[in-house]
Amino acid sequence: MDDGDRRAVDLVKELVHRLLSTSPSSTTTSSHQHTRLNPNPIIPSDQQYHQALRYAIRILSSRMTPSIAADESAMVESIKRRLATQGKSSDALTFADVYTKFSSKTGPGSVRNKWAVLYLLKTVSEDRKIQKHQSTSVAPNGFLSSALSGGLPELVGSESNHNLGLRNDRSKVLNNLQGYTDNSKDSRGLVGKLGKMEKGNSDGSLSDDFRSLNCVGDTSRVLRGKVEAGKGWSGGVLMVSKDPENLRDMAYKEFVNLSKEENEVSEDVLVRDVLYACQGIDGKYVKYDKNEDGYVLPDWMKVPRATRSVVRKLCELGWLFRKVKGYISESMNQFPAQDVGTVGQAFCAALQDELSEYYKLLAVLEGQAMNPIPLGSEGTCSGNYLSLRRLSVWFAEPIVKMRLMAVLVDNCKSLKGGAMAGAIHMHAQHGDPLVNDFMKRLLRRVCSPLFEMVRRWVLEGELEDIFAEFFIVSQPVKDESLWREGYRLHAAMLPAFISQSLAKQILRTGKSINFLRVCCDDRGWADAATEAAAAVGTTTTRGSLGYGETDALESLVTEAAKRIDKHLLELMHKRYKFKEHCLAIKRYLLLGQGDFVQYLMDIVGPELSEPANTISSFKLATLLESAITSSNAQYDGCDIRARLRVKMMPHNTGDRGWDVFSLEYDAGVPLNTVFTESVMTRYIRVFNFLWKLRRVEHALTGTWKTMKPNCITSHFFSKLPQAVKLQLILTSRKCQVLWDEMNHFVSNLQYYIMFEVLEVSWSNLVKEMELSKDLDDLLAAHGKYLFSILEKSLLGERSQELNKTLFVLFDLILRFRSLADRLYEGINELQSRTTETSINSGDKVKSRGKSNDKSSEPGSWLGEGRKALTQRAGEFLKNMGNDIDVIGKDYTTIFEGFISQLPVQKHIDLKFLMFRLNFTEFYSQLQPITRGKLF
């Protein structure tokens, strides 16, 4: 222990010794006076001394702090409220006056920590009151008795002689404290208060203590006068008269007269008028002023400014009540014409319930207002009366609620349904427990219709929203559009306490129920909904959900969505065979069934070569049926085969059957939810592209059959002149080379489409179908599948220029097919004419006659004999060679432009197509200048 701690302990010992000991060893004047007043002092025992010392050291060394914040104003209000509830309003006013003087003192001699003094006074008073009503086994021992029982040190004793001696020592301490202050007037006040604590009250309350503070300035004089006269002693206790000359009664009478002179109307009348105003009724003096927009006193009335201000503040409650009541009346009068809605009705009902509680409070206050306000002495005071100041205390809580209701009324005037519930919810995010509890109670009523809509939608799929209050809206659509367009979220009606993700899940759950009911004609969802409610511990009855139960709502929605979506997917796959129909579309519309496509193209080719307006759809349907029965398509189910039909596209003048022929697949309900009209349009677009690609491949195959080597025999070449033979070989070679180049392009493009595009996309679709958890996932997987096909097949929006180039190449290939057919038709005719000329060369006359007969036919090469035939054959082969050169040049130019655009495409799979087409780097070496563009 250091020197500082040792000095502190010694100081505590000395203070305890002085407080407990009444030895005449003290040399102060005060000590002599106490000795004279108590000639028989009682010296405490060593046990009492040590107990008091330990108690004092325990208090001083503890680190305990008050359990309340150091708020001086709050402490003052607490003391005044306690005095008022005990029926001692006059004491409360006296305390307020003394506290005003006490708090206004500053400078030397003033108390800095005023809150601590107030807290000490209140704590001592409460402890004394507890000690009075609490029986104890410890014998009264003045200062030590309360300490030994665990309370605060007792400052007052009334019967024991040693208590009087202890009081004398405390008087000595008071004198010492008085010497520590510089301001004599302040010191008299502080000593007077502590002296009054010495005196004490029989009931242990604060009333007499604070009443004595009213005359703190005269305490010393009264004490000295009584001591010198030797009067007023009873049992060793100095008794001082409270008001020997009735000065207080005289002061109250003067106050009453002064109040009557300054006020034309009494306070009780103003109180009744304020109560009327708080009910929206004009009183005798307090009336509603439209210009001021509030309840005010007339300007001509003689009322103190403070009273007028208090009345105006109190009448704010009436102004708020008028606003809330007006909103309720207006809303109920407009229902149902103005579509107030069920949520608006619930809001008005909740406000009306709060006003009912408010009416009960006003009834109690009106009963108290019947009692007169006391203005006389304390003896005539009645605790059950109502004044303007008391009204301000009574109205503290109601005005908070009424202000909140008025704010809600202003914010909700133009709102309804979920938007209104969301606006009220935003005001519930408040830190004040009173406001928070009030708003939660209000929101339980307001949100009840909204949560009932959610419950019915999630568990029953019913949407009864007459006034358009729900955050889910419906619109009449066809069955095939029910899932995509029948229901949607209304963001403006979505309250803040329901998240966006939860709202989407709620939407999908009810939408699934309606889809099962309307499109699938299924009732299995009811059992799934009941099982979901039982799984989360809720019921399917009305009122099972409410505000503040967001977690329960989310659990119910999640469980119901999981079970209903599972039932829906099982129905789509097992009853309606969704995967099988997707595969049928791939085989027929995407030309995946090779034998069927080949046979169909062979039998419809002659018909499609005719003008489009001359083709019969019935005949094409018959040919389609023949292609199905002649291929492996005949083993598909009747349901699938019946859905495949011929469709003729809109055509213009000059179009051929190849340009308008198409196939369509009728999925039917409910599969048309996936295979909608727009989806089938995109499928037909892919079919037209693939059909033209197959047509080009079919044309090149037919050209090869025409050009195969055994068509021109070596015997024919030996009979031709050398010049014609060279021209024939050159032209045939040109045709063969161009065919190889075109066939290389078409074969690799077809391989890319059929394997890199269709098969890979189908594999991804199958995987995503297995992972789908609801119909939205299934739709998304199919949409991704179709989008992938369009993009990779150069049919997407980003590949429009490339697609146009591709179709130009297709047209050039078809032109080449026509040119090749003309070439080999001419060669075949030349071969037949040459053979005929050789056989009949001996008979000139007959040969000439035949030549004359053939020379009249168009394209005949037998005009003037063998020389004319040779000349015309050379010209024909030369012209055909030039035409092949023109087509070859155009093809090469366009193809190089096509292949140069592939690397810049955003879709990575198109780069693999470029790699296949330019695998040997033939085009890069052919056009070195464009190498940078190609790679």
mmCIF file of C-alpha atoms in Angstrom, residues 31-142:
data_model
loop_
_atom_site.group_PDB
_atom_site.id
_atom_site.type_symbol
_atom_site.label_atom_id
_atom_site.label_comp_id
_atom_site.label_asym_id
_atom_site.label_seq_id
_atom_site.Cartn_x
_atom_site.Cartn_y
_atom_site.Cartn_z
ATOM 1 C CA SER A 31 -18.302 20.225 19.306
ATOM 2 C CA HIS A 32 -18.839 22.181 22.518
ATOM 3 C CA GLN A 33 -22.317 23.058 21.463
ATOM 4 C CA HIS A 34 -23.123 19.384 20.774
ATOM 5 C CA THR A 35 -21.686 18.437 24.152
ATOM 6 C CA ARG A 36 -23.950 20.940 25.866
ATOM 7 C CA LEU A 37 -26.929 19.682 23.949
ATOM 8 C CA ASN A 38 -26.184 16.062 24.836
ATOM 9 C CA PRO A 39 -24.416 15.864 28.205
ATOM 10 C CA ASN A 40 -24.576 12.074 28.193
ATOM 11 C CA PRO A 41 -22.828 10.975 24.974
ATOM 12 C CA ILE A 42 -22.735 7.295 23.980
ATOM 13 C CA ILE A 43 -19.413 5.987 22.730
ATOM 14 C CA PRO A 44 -19.831 3.148 20.155
ATOM 15 C CA SER A 45 -18.248 -0.236 20.771
ATOM 16 C CA ASP A 46 -15.230 -1.471 18.839
ATOM 17 C CA GLN A 47 -17.462 -3.931 16.905
ATOM 18 C CA GLN A 48 -19.778 -1.143 15.756
ATOM 19 C CA TYR A 49 -16.805 1.032 14.853
ATOM 20 C CA HIS A 50 -15.149 -1.666 12.729
ATOM 21 C CA GLN A 51 -18.451 -2.603 11.054
ATOM 22 C CA ALA A 52 -19.061 1.021 10.075
ATOM 23 C CA LEU A 53 -15.462 1.387 8.893
ATOM 24 C CA ARG A 54 -15.698 -1.723 6.694
ATOM 25 C CA TYR A 55 -19.000 -0.541 5.265
ATOM 26 C CA ALA A 56 -17.560 2.894 4.455
ATOM 27 C CA ILE A 57 -14.440 1.421 2.824
ATOM 28 C CA ARG A 58 -16.588 -1.029 0.820
ATOM 29 C CA ILE A 59 -18.667 1.808 -0.591
ATOM 30 C CA LEU A 60 -15.668 4.008 -1.369
ATOM 31 C CA SER A 61 -13.647 1.219 -2.941
ATOM 32 C CA SER A 62 -16.487 -0.221 -5.033
ATOM 33 C CA ARG A 63 -16.660 0.397 -8.780
ATOM 34 C CA MET A 64 -20.414 0.246 -8.991
ATOM 35 C CA THR A 65 -22.115 2.909 -11.071
ATOM 36 C CA PRO A 66 -25.764 3.934 -11.144
ATOM 37 C CA SER A 67 -27.930 1.764 -13.385
ATOM 38 C CA ILE A 68 -29.371 4.812 -15.116
ATOM 39 C CA ALA A 69 -27.820 7.448 -17.341
ATOM 40 C CA ALA A 70 -26.724 10.740 -15.798
ATOM 41 C CA ASP A 71 -29.643 12.798 -17.070
ATOM 42 C CA GLU A 72 -30.417 15.694 -14.747
ATOM 43 C CA SER A 73 -33.702 16.633 -16.438
ATOM 44 C CA ALA A 74 -34.947 13.044 -16.361
ATOM 45 C CA MET A 75 -34.115 12.774 -12.645
ATOM 46 C CA VAL A 76 -36.019 15.975 -11.891
ATOM 47 C CA GLU A 77 -39.048 14.755 -13.828
ATOM 48 C CA SER A 78 -38.872 11.399 -12.015
ATOM 49 C CA ILE A 79 -38.941 13.086 -8.601
ATOM 50 C CA LYS A 80 -41.810 15.368 -9.609
ATOM 51 C CA ARG A 81 -43.771 12.441 -11.038
ATOM 52 C CA ARG A 82 -43.294 10.433 -7.868
ATOM 53 C CA LEU A 83 -44.512 13.306 -5.702
ATOM 54 C CA ALA A 84 -47.479 13.813 -8.011
ATOM 55 C CA THR A 85 -48.496 10.140 -7.914
ATOM 56 C CA GLN A 86 -48.379 10.260 -4.089
ATOM 57 C CA GLY A 87 -50.950 13.050 -4.167
ATOM 58 C CA LYS A 88 -48.485 15.751 -3.156
ATOM 59 C CA SER A 89 -48.705 18.080 -6.095
ATOM 60 C CA SER A 90 -47.915 21.139 -3.983
ATOM 61 C CA ASP A 91 -44.680 19.483 -2.877
ATOM 62 C CA ALA A 92 -43.845 18.817 -6.502
ATOM 63 C CA LEU A 93 -44.327 22.496 -7.347
ATOM 64 C CA THR A 94 -42.225 23.508 -4.354
ATOM 65 C CA PHE A 95 -39.498 21.132 -5.456
ATOM 66 C CA ALA A 96 -39.611 22.545 -8.966
ATOM 67 C CA ASP A 97 -39.194 26.093 -7.624
ATOM 68 C CA VAL A 98 -36.311 25.128 -5.316
ATOM 69 C CA TYR A 99 -34.621 23.137 -8.090
ATOM 70 C CA THR A 100 -34.830 26.148 -10.405
ATOM 71 C CA LYS A 101 -32.954 28.250 -7.866
ATOM 72 C CA PHE A 102 -30.502 25.430 -7.159
ATOM 73 C CA SER A 103 -29.676 24.767 -10.842
ATOM 74 C CA SER A 104 -29.293 28.463 -11.679
ATOM 75 C CA LYS A 105 -26.433 28.967 -9.240
ATOM 76 C CA THR A 106 -22.997 28.993 -10.828
ATOM 77 C CA GLY A 107 -19.532 30.065 -9.830
ATOM 78 C CA PRO A 108 -17.735 29.580 -6.504
ATOM 79 C CA GLY A 109 -19.687 27.645 -3.904
ATOM 80 C CA SER A 110 -22.016 26.021 -6.415
ATOM 81 C CA VAL A 111 -22.453 22.273 -6.873
ATOM 82 C CA ARG A 112 -21.040 20.969 -10.125
ATOM 83 C CA ASN A 113 -22.569 17.490 -10.238
ATOM 84 C CA LYS A 114 -26.173 18.431 -9.556
ATOM 85 C CA TRP A 115 -27.452 15.141 -10.924
ATOM 86 C CA ALA A 116 -25.509 13.203 -8.281
ATOM 87 C CA VAL A 117 -27.095 15.296 -5.494
ATOM 88 C CA LEU A 118 -30.580 14.636 -6.892
ATOM 89 C CA TYR A 119 -29.862 10.940 -7.275
ATOM 90 C CA LEU A 120 -28.568 10.793 -3.686
ATOM 91 C CA LEU A 121 -31.672 12.500 -2.321
ATOM 92 C CA LYS A 122 -33.990 10.177 -4.219
ATOM 93 C CA THR A 123 -32.036 7.055 -3.231
ATOM 94 C CA VAL A 124 -31.955 8.043 0.460
ATOM 95 C CA SER A 125 -35.688 8.714 0.431
ATOM 96 C CA GLU A 126 -36.460 5.374 -1.190
ATOM 97 C CA ASP A 127 -34.145 3.548 1.217
ATOM 98 C CA ARG A 128 -35.738 5.214 4.229
ATOM 99 C CA LYS A 129 -39.177 4.275 3.002
ATOM 100 C CA ILE A 130 -38.109 0.656 2.534
ATOM 101 C CA GLN A 131 -36.515 0.596 6.007
ATOM 102 C CA LYS A 132 -39.748 1.816 7.534
ATOM 103 C CA HIS A 133 -41.835 -1.019 6.087
ATOM 104 C CA GLN A 134 -39.164 -3.716 6.517
ATOM 105 C CA SER A 135 -38.804 -5.519 9.807
ATOM 106 C CA THR A 136 -35.216 -6.197 10.842
ATOM 107 C CA SER A 137 -33.539 -8.176 13.602
ATOM 108 C CA VAL A 138 -30.738 -5.635 14.019
ATOM 109 C CA ALA A 139 -31.366 -3.223 16.899
ATOM 110 C CA PRO A 140 -31.599 0.421 15.822
ATOM 111 C CA ASN A 141 -28.180 1.936 16.070
ATOM 112 C CA GLY A 142 -28.432 5.276 14.260
#
